[in-house]
């Protein structure tokens, strides 16, 4: 094995963590008094909406018209696929890691905890009925709001 290989690997992993990423924040559909609003901030009773943008046509006129963020995300996707056997993480997991590396350690810890708790809280809110439903929705709102405020 080449002596430079470990250094190149470390440099490549560092570049993957530092490169900017176009992480898609969640968008929520909120209903208040019969009015529907969409927001990146959660609300009580919010329903997440998938707003993943399409990549659209590229090279229709023979020239690539992708924005910088799309180009970076494509590069990161290819890089993550190539290095996936080394780190065992998906492209989405790597995007989360790239975004969170800039957060303070305490916030990173809270984000990781919320990653595990949010699906459970969402499941409880989906199953709840009556007065328990109202409390479950408030608990879900608080967890999502904390996730949002931490910039997880």
PDB file of C-alpha atoms in Angstrom:
ATOM      1  CA  UNK A   1       0.000   0.000   0.000  1.00  0.00           C
ATOM      2  CA  UNK A   2       1.229   3.463  -0.872  1.00  0.00           C
ATOM      3  CA  UNK A   3       2.474   5.564   2.082  1.00  0.00           C
ATOM      4  CA  UNK A   4       0.556   8.607   0.820  1.00  0.00           C
ATOM      5  CA  UNK A   5      -2.757   6.725   0.717  1.00  0.00           C
ATOM      6  CA  UNK A   6      -3.785   7.371   4.383  1.00  0.00           C
ATOM      7  CA  UNK A   7      -3.055  11.087   4.001  1.00  0.00           C
ATOM      8  CA  UNK A   8      -5.064  11.255   0.776  1.00  0.00           C
ATOM      9  CA  UNK A   9      -7.957   9.451   2.424  1.00  0.00           C
ATOM     10  CA  UNK A  10      -7.951  11.863   5.368  1.00  0.00           C
ATOM     11  CA  UNK A  11      -7.813  14.832   2.996  1.00  0.00           C
ATOM     12  CA  UNK A  12     -10.699  13.453   0.941  1.00  0.00           C
ATOM     13  CA  UNK A  13     -12.861  12.845   4.006  1.00  0.00           C
ATOM     14  CA  UNK A  14     -12.065  16.322   5.315  1.00  0.00           C
ATOM     15  CA  UNK A  15     -13.075  17.838   1.951  1.00  0.00           C
ATOM     16  CA  UNK A  16     -16.351  15.916   2.077  1.00  0.00           C
ATOM     17  CA  UNK A  17     -17.125  17.372   5.468  1.00  0.00           C
ATOM     18  CA  UNK A  18     -16.200  20.940   4.604  1.00  0.00           C
ATOM     19  CA  UNK A  19     -17.737  21.350   1.136  1.00  0.00           C
ATOM     20  CA  UNK A  20     -20.966  23.349   1.132  1.00  0.00           C
ATOM     21  CA  UNK A  21     -24.162  21.381   0.837  1.00  0.00           C
ATOM     22  CA  UNK A  22     -27.668  22.203  -0.251  1.00  0.00           C
ATOM     23  CA  UNK A  23     -29.441  20.414   2.559  1.00  0.00           C
ATOM     24  CA  UNK A  24     -33.175  20.580   2.154  1.00  0.00           C
ATOM     25  CA  UNK A  25     -34.874  21.855   5.287  1.00  0.00           C
ATOM     26  CA  UNK A  26     -38.251  20.396   6.153  1.00  0.00           C
ATOM     27  CA  UNK A  27     -41.352  22.289   5.122  1.00  0.00           C
ATOM     28  CA  UNK A  28     -44.519  22.008   7.189  1.00  0.00           C
ATOM     29  CA  UNK A  29     -48.169  22.401   6.191  1.00  0.00           C
ATOM     30  CA  UNK A  30     -49.995  24.236   8.958  1.00  0.00           C
ATOM     31  CA  UNK A  31     -53.747  24.784   9.214  1.00  0.00           C
ATOM     32  CA  UNK A  32     -55.083  27.595  11.394  1.00  0.00           C
ATOM     33  CA  UNK A  33     -58.750  28.596  11.404  1.00  0.00           C
ATOM     34  CA  UNK A  34     -59.289  26.885   8.054  1.00  0.00           C
ATOM     35  CA  UNK A  35     -56.337  28.639   6.436  1.00  0.00           C
ATOM     36  CA  UNK A  36     -53.395  26.661   5.125  1.00  0.00           C
ATOM     37  CA  UNK A  37     -49.857  27.985   5.369  1.00  0.00           C
ATOM     38  CA  UNK A  38     -46.499  26.428   4.520  1.00  0.00           C
ATOM     39  CA  UNK A  39     -43.479  27.173   6.646  1.00  0.00           C
ATOM     40  CA  UNK A  40     -39.988  25.972   7.447  1.00  0.00           C
ATOM     41  CA  UNK A  41     -40.831  26.451  11.122  1.00  0.00           C
ATOM     42  CA  UNK A  42     -43.008  23.774  12.721  1.00  0.00           C
ATOM     43  CA  UNK A  43     -46.430  24.518  14.192  1.00  0.00           C
ATOM     44  CA  UNK A  44     -48.831  22.510  16.357  1.00  0.00           C
ATOM     45  CA  UNK A  45     -50.455  19.829  14.218  1.00  0.00           C
ATOM     46  CA  UNK A  46     -48.030  20.411  11.331  1.00  0.00           C
ATOM     47  CA  UNK A  47     -47.673  17.853   8.581  1.00  0.00           C
ATOM     48  CA  UNK A  48     -44.288  17.563   6.840  1.00  0.00           C
ATOM     49  CA  UNK A  49     -44.386  18.181   3.081  1.00  0.00           C
ATOM     50  CA  UNK A  50     -41.890  16.788   0.566  1.00  0.00           C
ATOM     51  CA  UNK A  51     -40.560  19.746  -1.421  1.00  0.00           C
ATOM     52  CA  UNK A  52     -37.506  18.143  -2.968  1.00  0.00           C
ATOM     53  CA  UNK A  53     -36.768  20.182  -6.092  1.00  0.00           C
ATOM     54  CA  UNK A  54     -36.438  18.449  -9.411  1.00  0.00           C
ATOM     55  CA  UNK A  55     -33.133  18.667 -11.213  1.00  0.00           C
ATOM     56  CA  UNK A  56     -34.920  19.710 -14.402  1.00  0.00           C
ATOM     57  CA  UNK A  57     -33.452  19.510 -17.862  1.00  0.00           C
ATOM     58  CA  UNK A  58     -29.752  19.890 -18.242  1.00  0.00           C
ATOM     59  CA  UNK A  59     -27.874  20.409 -21.491  1.00  0.00           C
ATOM     60  CA  UNK A  60     -31.020  20.961 -23.579  1.00  0.00           C
ATOM     61  CA  UNK A  61     -29.121  23.681 -25.413  1.00  0.00           C
ATOM     62  CA  UNK A  62     -25.777  21.885 -25.163  1.00  0.00           C
ATOM     63  CA  UNK A  63     -24.697  23.791 -22.069  1.00  0.00           C
ATOM     64  CA  UNK A  64     -25.069  22.776 -18.430  1.00  0.00           C
ATOM     65  CA  UNK A  65     -27.288  25.210 -16.509  1.00  0.00           C
ATOM     66  CA  UNK A  66     -26.990  23.777 -13.026  1.00  0.00           C
ATOM     67  CA  UNK A  67     -26.545  26.088 -10.098  1.00  0.00           C
ATOM     68  CA  UNK A  68     -23.547  25.895  -7.788  1.00  0.00           C
ATOM     69  CA  UNK A  69     -25.520  24.134  -5.036  1.00  0.00           C
ATOM     70  CA  UNK A  70     -26.746  21.421  -7.417  1.00  0.00           C
ATOM     71  CA  UNK A  71     -23.224  20.922  -8.742  1.00  0.00           C
ATOM     72  CA  UNK A  72     -21.867  20.633  -5.183  1.00  0.00           C
ATOM     73  CA  UNK A  73     -24.585  18.172  -4.225  1.00  0.00           C
ATOM     74  CA  UNK A  74     -23.887  16.039  -7.306  1.00  0.00           C
ATOM     75  CA  UNK A  75     -20.175  16.049  -6.520  1.00  0.00           C
ATOM     76  CA  UNK A  76     -20.872  15.116  -2.897  1.00  0.00           C
ATOM     77  CA  UNK A  77     -23.214  12.330  -4.022  1.00  0.00           C
ATOM     78  CA  UNK A  78     -20.556  10.829  -6.291  1.00  0.00           C
ATOM     79  CA  UNK A  79     -17.920  11.239  -3.595  1.00  0.00           C
ATOM     80  CA  UNK A  80     -20.184   9.618  -0.979  1.00  0.00           C
ATOM     81  CA  UNK A  81     -20.889   6.691  -3.296  1.00  0.00           C
ATOM     82  CA  UNK A  82     -17.180   6.176  -3.881  1.00  0.00           C
ATOM     83  CA  UNK A  83     -16.229   6.415  -0.204  1.00  0.00           C
ATOM     84  CA  UNK A  84     -19.358   4.684   1.115  1.00  0.00           C
ATOM     85  CA  UNK A  85     -17.603   1.341   1.681  1.00  0.00           C
ATOM     86  CA  UNK A  86     -15.087   3.152   3.921  1.00  0.00           C
ATOM     87  CA  UNK A  87     -17.509   5.042   6.146  1.00  0.00           C
ATOM     88  CA  UNK A  88     -20.731   3.054   5.687  1.00  0.00           C
ATOM     89  CA  UNK A  89     -22.970   6.132   5.504  1.00  0.00           C
ATOM     90  CA  UNK A  90     -25.542   7.097   2.897  1.00  0.00           C
ATOM     91  CA  UNK A  91     -25.424  10.380   0.962  1.00  0.00           C
ATOM     92  CA  UNK A  92     -28.227  11.748   3.145  1.00  0.00           C
ATOM     93  CA  UNK A  93     -26.354  10.788   6.330  1.00  0.00           C
ATOM     94  CA  UNK A  94     -23.234  12.500   5.014  1.00  0.00           C
ATOM     95  CA  UNK A  95     -25.232  15.667   4.199  1.00  0.00           C
ATOM     96  CA  UNK A  96     -26.512  15.742   7.770  1.00  0.00           C
ATOM     97  CA  UNK A  97     -22.974  15.244   9.041  1.00  0.00           C
ATOM     98  CA  UNK A  98     -21.641  18.056   6.813  1.00  0.00           C
ATOM     99  CA  UNK A  99     -24.328  20.411   8.082  1.00  0.00           C
ATOM    100  CA  UNK A 100     -23.880  19.523  11.749  1.00  0.00           C
ATOM    101  CA  UNK A 101     -20.085  19.636  11.823  1.00  0.00           C
ATOM    102  CA  UNK A 102     -20.383  23.425  12.134  1.00  0.00           C
ATOM    103  CA  UNK A 103     -22.601  23.199  15.238  1.00  0.00           C
ATOM    104  CA  UNK A 104     -21.283  23.287  18.813  1.00  0.00           C
ATOM    105  CA  UNK A 105     -20.724  19.845  20.327  1.00  0.00           C
ATOM    106  CA  UNK A 106     -23.631  20.206  22.769  1.00  0.00           C
ATOM    107  CA  UNK A 107     -26.003  21.024  19.880  1.00  0.00           C
ATOM    108  CA  UNK A 108     -24.678  18.066  17.874  1.00  0.00           C
ATOM    109  CA  UNK A 109     -25.441  15.802  20.839  1.00  0.00           C
ATOM    110  CA  UNK A 110     -28.963  17.193  21.167  1.00  0.00           C
ATOM    111  CA  UNK A 111     -29.552  16.770  17.413  1.00  0.00           C
ATOM    112  CA  UNK A 112     -28.470  13.137  17.597  1.00  0.00           C
ATOM    113  CA  UNK A 113     -30.827  12.561  20.538  1.00  0.00           C
ATOM    114  CA  UNK A 114     -33.691  14.226  18.661  1.00  0.00           C
ATOM    115  CA  UNK A 115     -32.949  12.061  15.594  1.00  0.00           C
ATOM    116  CA  UNK A 116     -33.903   9.058  17.701  1.00  0.00           C
ATOM    117  CA  UNK A 117     -36.799  10.654  19.569  1.00  0.00           C
ATOM    118  CA  UNK A 118     -38.654  12.413  16.732  1.00  0.00           C
ATOM    119  CA  UNK A 119     -39.867   9.254  14.925  1.00  0.00           C
ATOM    120  CA  UNK A 120     -41.225   7.889  18.208  1.00  0.00           C
ATOM    121  CA  UNK A 121     -42.963  11.176  19.051  1.00  0.00           C
ATOM    122  CA  UNK A 122     -44.424  11.347  15.519  1.00  0.00           C
ATOM    123  CA  UNK A 123     -45.748   7.803  15.875  1.00  0.00           C
ATOM    124  CA  UNK A 124     -47.373   8.607  19.242  1.00  0.00           C
ATOM    125  CA  UNK A 125     -48.987  11.735  17.751  1.00  0.00           C
ATOM    126  CA  UNK A 126     -50.282   9.771  14.742  1.00  0.00           C
ATOM    127  CA  UNK A 127     -51.940   7.140  16.980  1.00  0.00           C
ATOM    128  CA  UNK A 128     -53.335   9.464  19.655  1.00  0.00           C
ATOM    129  CA  UNK A 129     -56.996  10.488  19.817  1.00  0.00           C
ATOM    130  CA  UNK A 130     -59.034  13.024  21.770  1.00  0.00           C
ATOM    131  CA  UNK A 131     -57.302  15.002  24.512  1.00  0.00           C
ATOM    132  CA  UNK A 132     -54.213  12.803  24.219  1.00  0.00           C
ATOM    133  CA  UNK A 133     -53.967  13.872  20.559  1.00  0.00           C
ATOM    134  CA  UNK A 134     -53.759  17.547  21.529  1.00  0.00           C
ATOM    135  CA  UNK A 135     -50.972  16.856  24.035  1.00  0.00           C
ATOM    136  CA  UNK A 136     -49.128  14.596  21.568  1.00  0.00           C
ATOM    137  CA  UNK A 137     -49.303  17.338  18.916  1.00  0.00           C
ATOM    138  CA  UNK A 138     -47.870  19.870  21.376  1.00  0.00           C
ATOM    139  CA  UNK A 139     -45.065  17.458  22.333  1.00  0.00           C
ATOM    140  CA  UNK A 140     -44.311  16.888  18.659  1.00  0.00           C
ATOM    141  CA  UNK A 141     -44.299  20.623  18.012  1.00  0.00           C
ATOM    142  CA  UNK A 142     -41.846  21.207  20.868  1.00  0.00           C
ATOM    143  CA  UNK A 143     -39.480  18.505  19.600  1.00  0.00           C
ATOM    144  CA  UNK A 144     -39.637  19.778  16.007  1.00  0.00           C
ATOM    145  CA  UNK A 145     -39.171  23.372  17.172  1.00  0.00           C
ATOM    146  CA  UNK A 146     -36.086  22.384  19.170  1.00  0.00           C
ATOM    147  CA  UNK A 147     -34.730  20.523  16.107  1.00  0.00           C
ATOM    148  CA  UNK A 148     -35.371  23.638  13.994  1.00  0.00           C
ATOM    149  CA  UNK A 149     -33.852  26.049  16.536  1.00  0.00           C
ATOM    150  CA  UNK A 150     -30.695  23.944  16.830  1.00  0.00           C
ATOM    151  CA  UNK A 151     -30.360  23.960  13.019  1.00  0.00           C
ATOM    152  CA  UNK A 152     -30.090  20.183  13.028  1.00  0.00           C
TER     153      UNK A 152
END
